[in-house]
Amino acid sequence: MVDLQQIPNQTIPVISGGRAFLRGNPGLHAVDLATHAKIWTAAGSFTGTPAVGGGRVYAISNQAVLAFNEANGAAVRTYQASTTLKGQPVLTGDVLLVASSTNTYLFDLATGSLRQNIPYGGSLSLTDERLFIATSAGDLRTYLVPY
């Protein structure tokens, strides 16, 4: 059984397939909700809240989003940005969106290649094919992101 006090500085977990995925400091952890057993831990320093989709767990580490296999924690792909990232990655069917304070990056989920760099960063929200970026200056920017 996992004692969450043994995972320092954990964040709000993301739940998928009977598992909780949470960031500690250090590490990214997967916990079985039925047995409370730790399934895997990925070493590293992570920030923000992870995201889960398509059998992968996505977590921010400095200027990159690292993707891990949801079942076993194996590293799958790295999505490399040019500025320090924050918040939570946002997933669509084929795009990973993530932001820094100054930029928003749209990556192809399958290849890891950068599709677009929007020169505004902040907190992201996605609904009805619209991306909203709330900037630290108090602006709200919106973009069409067809899925």
Coordinates of N, CA and C in Angstrom, one line a residue:
M1 N 0.8 -1.2 0.0 CA 0.0 0.0 0.0 C 0.9 1.2 0.0
V2 N 0.5 2.2 -0.8 CA 1.3 3.5 -0.9 C 0.8 4.4 0.2
D3 N 1.7 5.0 0.9 CA 1.4 6.0 1.9 C 1.7 7.3 1.1
L4 N 0.7 8.1 0.8 CA 1.0 9.3 0.0 C 1.9 10.3 0.7
Q5 N 2.0 10.2 2.0 CA 3.0 11.0 2.7 C 4.4 10.6 2.3
Q6 N 4.6 9.5 1.7 CA 5.9 9.1 1.2 C 6.2 9.7 -0.1
I7 N 5.2 10.3 -0.7 CA 5.5 11.0 -2.0 C 5.4 12.5 -1.7
P8 N 6.6 13.1 -1.6 CA 6.6 14.5 -1.2 C 6.0 15.5 -2.2
N9 N 5.3 16.5 -1.8 CA 4.8 17.5 -2.6 C 3.9 17.0 -3.8
Q10 N 3.1 16.1 -3.5 CA 2.2 15.5 -4.6 C 1.2 16.6 -5.0
T11 N 0.8 16.5 -6.2 CA -0.2 17.4 -6.8 C -1.6 16.7 -6.8
I12 N -2.6 17.4 -7.3 CA -3.9 16.8 -7.6 C -3.7 15.6 -8.6
P13 N -4.2 14.4 -8.2 CA -4.0 13.3 -9.2 C -4.9 13.4 -10.4
V14 N -4.5 12.8 -11.5 CA -5.3 12.6 -12.6 C -5.7 11.1 -12.6
I15 N -7.0 10.8 -12.8 CA -7.5 9.5 -12.7 C -7.8 8.9 -14.1
S16 N -7.4 7.7 -14.4 CA -7.7 7.0 -15.6 C -7.5 5.5 -15.5
G17 N -8.4 4.7 -15.9 CA -8.3 3.3 -15.9 C -8.1 2.7 -14.5
G18 N -8.7 3.2 -13.5 CA -8.5 2.7 -12.2 C -7.1 3.0 -11.5
R19 N -6.5 4.0 -12.1 CA -5.2 4.4 -11.6 C -5.1 5.9 -11.4
A20 N -4.3 6.3 -10.4 CA -4.1 7.8 -10.2 C -2.7 8.1 -10.6
F21 N -2.5 9.2 -11.3 CA -1.2 9.6 -11.7 C -1.0 11.0 -11.1
L22 N 0.1 11.1 -10.4 CA 0.4 12.3 -9.7 C 1.9 12.7 -9.7
R23 N 2.1 14.0 -9.6 CA 3.5 14.5 -9.6 C 3.9 14.6 -8.1
G24 N 5.1 14.0 -7.8 CA 5.7 14.3 -6.5 C 6.9 15.2 -6.8
N25 N 7.7 15.4 -5.9 CA 8.9 16.2 -6.2 C 10.0 15.5 -5.4
P26 N 10.7 14.5 -5.9 CA 10.8 14.3 -7.4 C 9.8 13.2 -7.8
G27 N 9.8 13.0 -9.1 CA 9.1 11.8 -9.7 C 7.7 12.0 -10.1
L28 N 7.3 11.2 -11.0 CA 5.9 11.0 -11.5 C 5.4 9.6 -11.1
H29 N 4.3 9.5 -10.5 CA 3.9 8.3 -9.8 C 2.6 7.8 -10.4
A30 N 2.4 6.4 -10.5 CA 1.2 5.8 -10.9 C 0.8 4.9 -9.7
V31 N -0.5 5.0 -9.2 CA -0.9 4.2 -8.1 C -2.2 3.5 -8.5
D32 N -2.3 2.2 -8.2 CA -3.5 1.5 -8.4 C -4.6 1.9 -7.4
L33 N -5.8 2.3 -7.8 CA -6.8 2.8 -6.9 C -7.4 1.7 -6.1
A34 N -7.5 0.5 -6.6 CA -8.1 -0.6 -5.9 C -7.2 -1.2 -4.8
T35 N -5.9 -1.3 -5.1 CA -5.0 -2.0 -4.1 C -4.1 -1.0 -3.4
H36 N -4.1 0.3 -3.9 CA -3.3 1.3 -3.3 C -1.8 1.1 -3.5
A37 N -1.5 0.2 -4.4 CA -0.1 -0.2 -4.7 C 0.5 0.8 -5.7
K38 N 1.8 1.2 -5.5 CA 2.5 2.0 -6.5 C 2.8 1.1 -7.6
I39 N 2.4 1.5 -8.8 CA 2.6 0.7 -10.0 C 4.0 1.0 -10.7
W40 N 4.3 2.3 -10.8 CA 5.5 2.7 -11.3 C 5.9 4.1 -10.9
T41 N 7.1 4.5 -11.0 CA 7.6 5.8 -10.8 C 8.6 6.2 -11.9
A42 N 8.4 7.4 -12.5 CA 9.3 7.9 -13.5 C 10.2 8.9 -12.8
A43 N 11.5 8.7 -12.8 CA 12.4 9.7 -12.2 C 12.4 11.0 -12.9
G44 N 12.6 12.1 -12.2 CA 12.7 13.4 -12.8 C 12.1 14.5 -12.0
S45 N 12.3 15.7 -12.4 CA 11.7 16.8 -11.8 C 10.5 17.3 -12.6
F46 N 9.3 17.4 -12.1 CA 8.2 17.7 -12.9 C 7.4 18.9 -12.2
T47 N 6.7 19.6 -13.0 CA 5.9 20.8 -12.5 C 4.5 20.6 -13.1
G48 N 3.6 21.4 -12.5 CA 2.2 21.4 -13.0 C 1.5 20.1 -12.7
T49 N 0.4 19.9 -13.4 CA -0.5 18.7 -13.2 C -0.3 17.8 -14.5
P50 N -0.2 16.5 -14.3 CA -0.1 15.7 -15.5 C -1.4 15.6 -16.3
A51 N -1.4 15.1 -17.5 CA -2.6 14.8 -18.3 C -2.5 13.4 -18.8
V52 N -3.6 12.7 -19.0 CA -3.7 11.3 -19.5 C -4.6 11.2 -20.7
G53 N -4.1 10.5 -21.7 CA -4.9 10.2 -22.8 C -4.2 9.3 -23.8
G54 N -5.0 8.4 -24.5 CA -4.4 7.5 -25.5 C -3.4 6.6 -25.0
G55 N -3.5 6.2 -23.7 CA -2.6 5.2 -23.1 C -1.3 5.8 -22.7
R56 N -1.2 7.1 -22.6 CA 0.0 7.8 -22.2 C -0.3 8.8 -21.1
V57 N 0.8 9.1 -20.3 CA 0.7 10.1 -19.3 C 1.7 11.2 -19.7
Y58 N 1.3 12.4 -19.6 CA 2.1 13.6 -20.1 C 2.4 14.5 -18.9
A59 N 3.7 14.8 -18.7 CA 4.1 15.6 -17.6 C 5.1 16.6 -18.0
I60 N 5.0 17.8 -17.4 CA 5.9 18.9 -17.8 C 7.2 18.8 -17.0
S61 N 8.3 18.9 -17.7 CA 9.7 18.9 -17.0 C 10.5 20.0 -17.7
N62 N 10.6 21.2 -17.0 CA 11.3 22.3 -17.5 C 10.7 22.8 -18.9
Q63 N 11.5 22.6 -19.9 CA 11.1 23.1 -21.3 C 10.5 22.0 -22.1
A64 N 10.1 20.9 -21.5 CA 9.6 19.8 -22.3 C 8.4 19.2 -21.6
V65 N 7.6 18.5 -22.4 CA 6.6 17.6 -21.9 C 7.1 16.2 -22.2
L66 N 7.1 15.3 -21.2 CA 7.5 14.0 -21.4 C 6.3 13.1 -21.4
A67 N 6.3 12.1 -22.3 CA 5.1 11.2 -22.4 C 5.6 9.8 -21.9
F68 N 4.8 9.2 -21.1 CA 5.1 7.9 -20.5 C 4.0 6.9 -20.9
N69 N 4.3 5.6 -21.0 CA 3.3 4.6 -21.2 C 2.5 4.5 -19.9
E70 N 1.2 4.6 -20.1 CA 0.3 4.6 -18.9 C 0.4 3.3 -18.1
A71 N 0.7 2.2 -18.7 CA 0.7 0.9 -18.1 C 1.9 0.6 -17.3
N72 N 3.1 1.0 -17.8 CA 4.4 0.6 -17.2 C 5.4 1.7 -16.9
G73 N 5.0 3.0 -17.3 CA 5.9 4.1 -17.1 C 7.1 4.3 -18.0
A74 N 7.1 3.5 -19.0 CA 8.3 3.6 -20.0 C 8.2 4.9 -20.7
A75 N 9.3 5.6 -20.9 CA 9.4 6.8 -21.7 C 9.0 6.5 -23.1
V76 N 8.1 7.4 -23.7 CA 7.6 7.2 -25.0 C 8.1 8.3 -26.0
R77 N 8.0 9.5 -25.5 CA 8.3 10.6 -26.4 C 8.6 11.9 -25.6
T78 N 9.3 12.8 -26.2 CA 9.6 14.1 -25.6 C 9.1 15.2 -26.6
Y79 N 8.3 16.1 -26.1 CA 7.9 17.3 -26.8 C 8.6 18.5 -26.3
Q80 N 9.6 19.0 -27.1 CA 10.5 20.0 -26.7 C 10.1 21.4 -27.1
A81 N 10.0 22.3 -26.1 CA 9.6 23.7 -26.3 C 10.9 24.5 -26.1
S82 N 10.8 25.8 -26.3 CA 12.0 26.7 -26.1 C 11.9 27.6 -24.9
T83 N 10.8 27.5 -24.2 CA 10.7 28.2 -22.9 C 10.2 27.3 -21.8
T84 N 10.4 27.7 -20.6 CA 10.0 26.9 -19.4 C 8.4 26.8 -19.4
L85 N 7.9 25.6 -19.3 CA 6.5 25.4 -19.4 C 5.9 25.3 -18.0
K86 N 4.5 25.5 -18.0 CA 3.8 25.6 -16.7 C 2.4 25.0 -16.9
G87 N 1.7 24.8 -15.8 CA 0.3 24.4 -15.9 C 0.1 23.0 -16.2
Q88 N -0.8 22.7 -17.1 CA -1.2 21.3 -17.4 C -1.2 21.2 -18.9
P89 N -0.6 20.1 -19.5 CA -0.8 19.9 -20.9 C -2.3 19.6 -21.2
V90 N -2.7 20.0 -22.4 CA -4.1 19.8 -22.9 C -4.0 18.9 -24.1
L91 N -4.9 17.9 -24.2 CA -4.8 17.0 -25.3 C -6.1 17.0 -26.1
T92 N -5.9 16.9 -27.4 CA -7.0 16.7 -28.4 C -6.7 15.3 -29.0
G93 N -7.5 15.0 -30.0 CA -7.3 13.7 -30.7 C -5.9 13.5 -31.2
D94 N -5.3 14.6 -31.7 CA -4.0 14.5 -32.4 C -3.0 15.6 -32.0
V95 N -3.4 16.5 -31.1 CA -2.5 17.6 -30.7 C -2.3 17.7 -29.2
L96 N -1.1 18.0 -28.8 CA -0.7 18.3 -27.4 C -0.5 19.8 -27.4
L97 N -1.3 20.5 -26.5 CA -1.1 21.9 -26.3 C -0.5 22.2 -24.9
V98 N 0.5 23.1 -24.8 CA 1.1 23.4 -23.5 C 1.6 24.8 -23.6
A99 N 1.7 25.5 -22.5 CA 2.1 26.9 -22.5 C 3.2 27.2 -21.5
S100 N 3.9 28.3 -21.8 CA 4.8 28.9 -20.9 C 4.2 30.3 -20.5
S101 N 4.9 31.1 -19.9 CA 4.4 32.5 -19.6 C 4.3 33.3 -20.9
T102 N 5.1 33.0 -21.9 CA 5.2 33.8 -23.1 C 4.7 33.2 -24.4
N103 N 4.6 31.8 -24.4 CA 4.3 31.1 -25.7 C 3.3 30.0 -25.4
T104 N 2.6 29.6 -26.4 CA 1.8 28.4 -26.4 C 2.2 27.5 -27.6
Y105 N 2.4 26.2 -27.3 CA 3.0 25.3 -28.3 C 1.9 24.3 -28.6
L106 N 1.8 24.0 -29.9 CA 0.9 22.9 -30.4 C 1.8 21.9 -31.0
F107 N 1.8 20.7 -30.4 CA 2.7 19.6 -30.9 C 1.8 18.5 -31.6
D108 N 2.3 17.8 -32.6 CA 1.7 16.7 -33.1 C 1.9 15.5 -32.2
L109 N 0.8 14.9 -31.7 CA 0.9 13.8 -30.7 C 1.7 12.6 -31.3
A110 N 1.5 12.3 -32.5 CA 2.1 11.1 -33.1 C 3.6 11.2 -33.3
T111 N 4.0 12.4 -33.8 CA 5.4 12.6 -34.2 C 6.2 13.4 -33.2
G112 N 5.6 14.1 -32.4 CA 6.3 15.0 -31.5 C 6.8 16.3 -32.1
S113 N 6.5 16.5 -33.4 CA 6.9 17.7 -34.1 C 6.0 18.9 -33.7
L114 N 6.6 20.1 -33.7 CA 5.9 21.3 -33.4 C 5.1 21.7 -34.6
R115 N 3.8 21.8 -34.4 CA 2.9 22.3 -35.4 C 2.8 23.8 -35.5
Q116 N 2.7 24.4 -34.3 CA 2.5 25.8 -34.2 C 3.0 26.4 -32.9
N117 N 3.6 27.6 -33.0 CA 4.0 28.3 -31.8 C 3.2 29.6 -31.8
I118 N 2.4 29.8 -30.8 CA 1.6 31.0 -30.6 C 2.3 31.9 -29.7
P119 N 2.6 33.2 -30.1 CA 3.4 34.1 -29.3 C 2.8 34.7 -28.0
Y120 N 1.8 33.9 -27.4 CA 1.2 34.3 -26.2 C 1.1 33.1 -25.3
G121 N 1.4 33.3 -24.0 CA 1.3 32.2 -23.1 C 0.4 32.5 -21.9
G122 N 0.2 31.5 -21.1 CA -0.6 31.7 -19.9 C -1.4 30.4 -19.6
S123 N -2.6 30.6 -19.0 CA -3.4 29.4 -18.6 C -4.3 29.1 -19.8
L124 N -4.3 27.7 -20.1 CA -5.0 27.3 -21.3 C -6.4 26.6 -21.0
S125 N -7.3 26.8 -21.9 CA -8.6 26.1 -21.8 C -9.0 25.8 -23.2
L126 N -9.6 24.6 -23.4 CA -10.0 24.2 -24.8 C -11.5 23.8 -24.7
T127 N -12.3 24.3 -25.6 CA -13.7 23.9 -25.7 C -14.2 24.2 -27.1
D128 N -15.1 23.3 -27.6 CA -15.7 23.5 -28.9 C -14.8 24.1 -30.0
E129 N -13.6 23.4 -30.1 CA -12.6 23.8 -31.1 C -12.0 25.2 -30.9
R130 N -12.2 25.7 -29.7 CA -11.6 27.0 -29.4 C -10.6 26.9 -28.3
L131 N -9.4 27.5 -28.5 CA -8.4 27.6 -27.5 C -8.4 28.9 -26.9
F132 N -8.5 29.0 -25.5 CA -8.5 30.2 -24.8 C -7.2 30.3 -24.0
I133 N -6.5 31.4 -24.2 CA -5.2 31.7 -23.4 C -5.5 32.9 -22.5
A134 N -5.4 32.7 -21.2 CA -5.6 33.8 -20.3 C -4.1 34.2 -19.9
T135 N -3.7 35.4 -20.3 CA -2.3 35.8 -20.1 C -2.2 36.5 -18.7
S136 N -0.9 36.6 -18.3 CA -0.7 37.2 -17.0 C -1.0 38.7 -17.0
A137 N -1.1 39.3 -18.2 CA -1.4 40.7 -18.4 C -2.9 41.0 -18.3
G138 N -3.7 39.9 -18.1 CA -5.1 40.0 -18.0 C -5.9 39.9 -19.3
D139 N -5.2 39.6 -20.4 CA -5.8 39.5 -21.7 C -6.4 38.0 -21.8
L140 N -7.5 37.9 -22.6 CA -8.0 36.6 -23.0 C -7.9 36.5 -24.5
R141 N -7.1 35.6 -25.0 CA -7.0 35.4 -26.4 C -7.6 34.1 -26.8
T142 N -8.2 34.1 -28.0 CA -8.9 32.9 -28.5 C -8.5 32.6 -29.9
Y143 N -8.3 31.3 -30.1 CA -7.9 30.7 -31.4 C -8.8 29.5 -31.8
L144 N -9.0 29.4 -33.1 CA -9.7 28.2 -33.6 C -8.7 27.0 -33.7
V145 N -9.0 25.9 -33.1 CA -8.2 24.7 -33.1 C -9.0 23.5 -33.5
P146 N -9.2 23.3 -34.9 CA -10.0 22.2 -35.3 C -9.4 20.9 -34.9
Y147 N -10.2 20.0 -34.4 CA -9.7 18.7 -34.0 C -9.6 17.8 -35.2

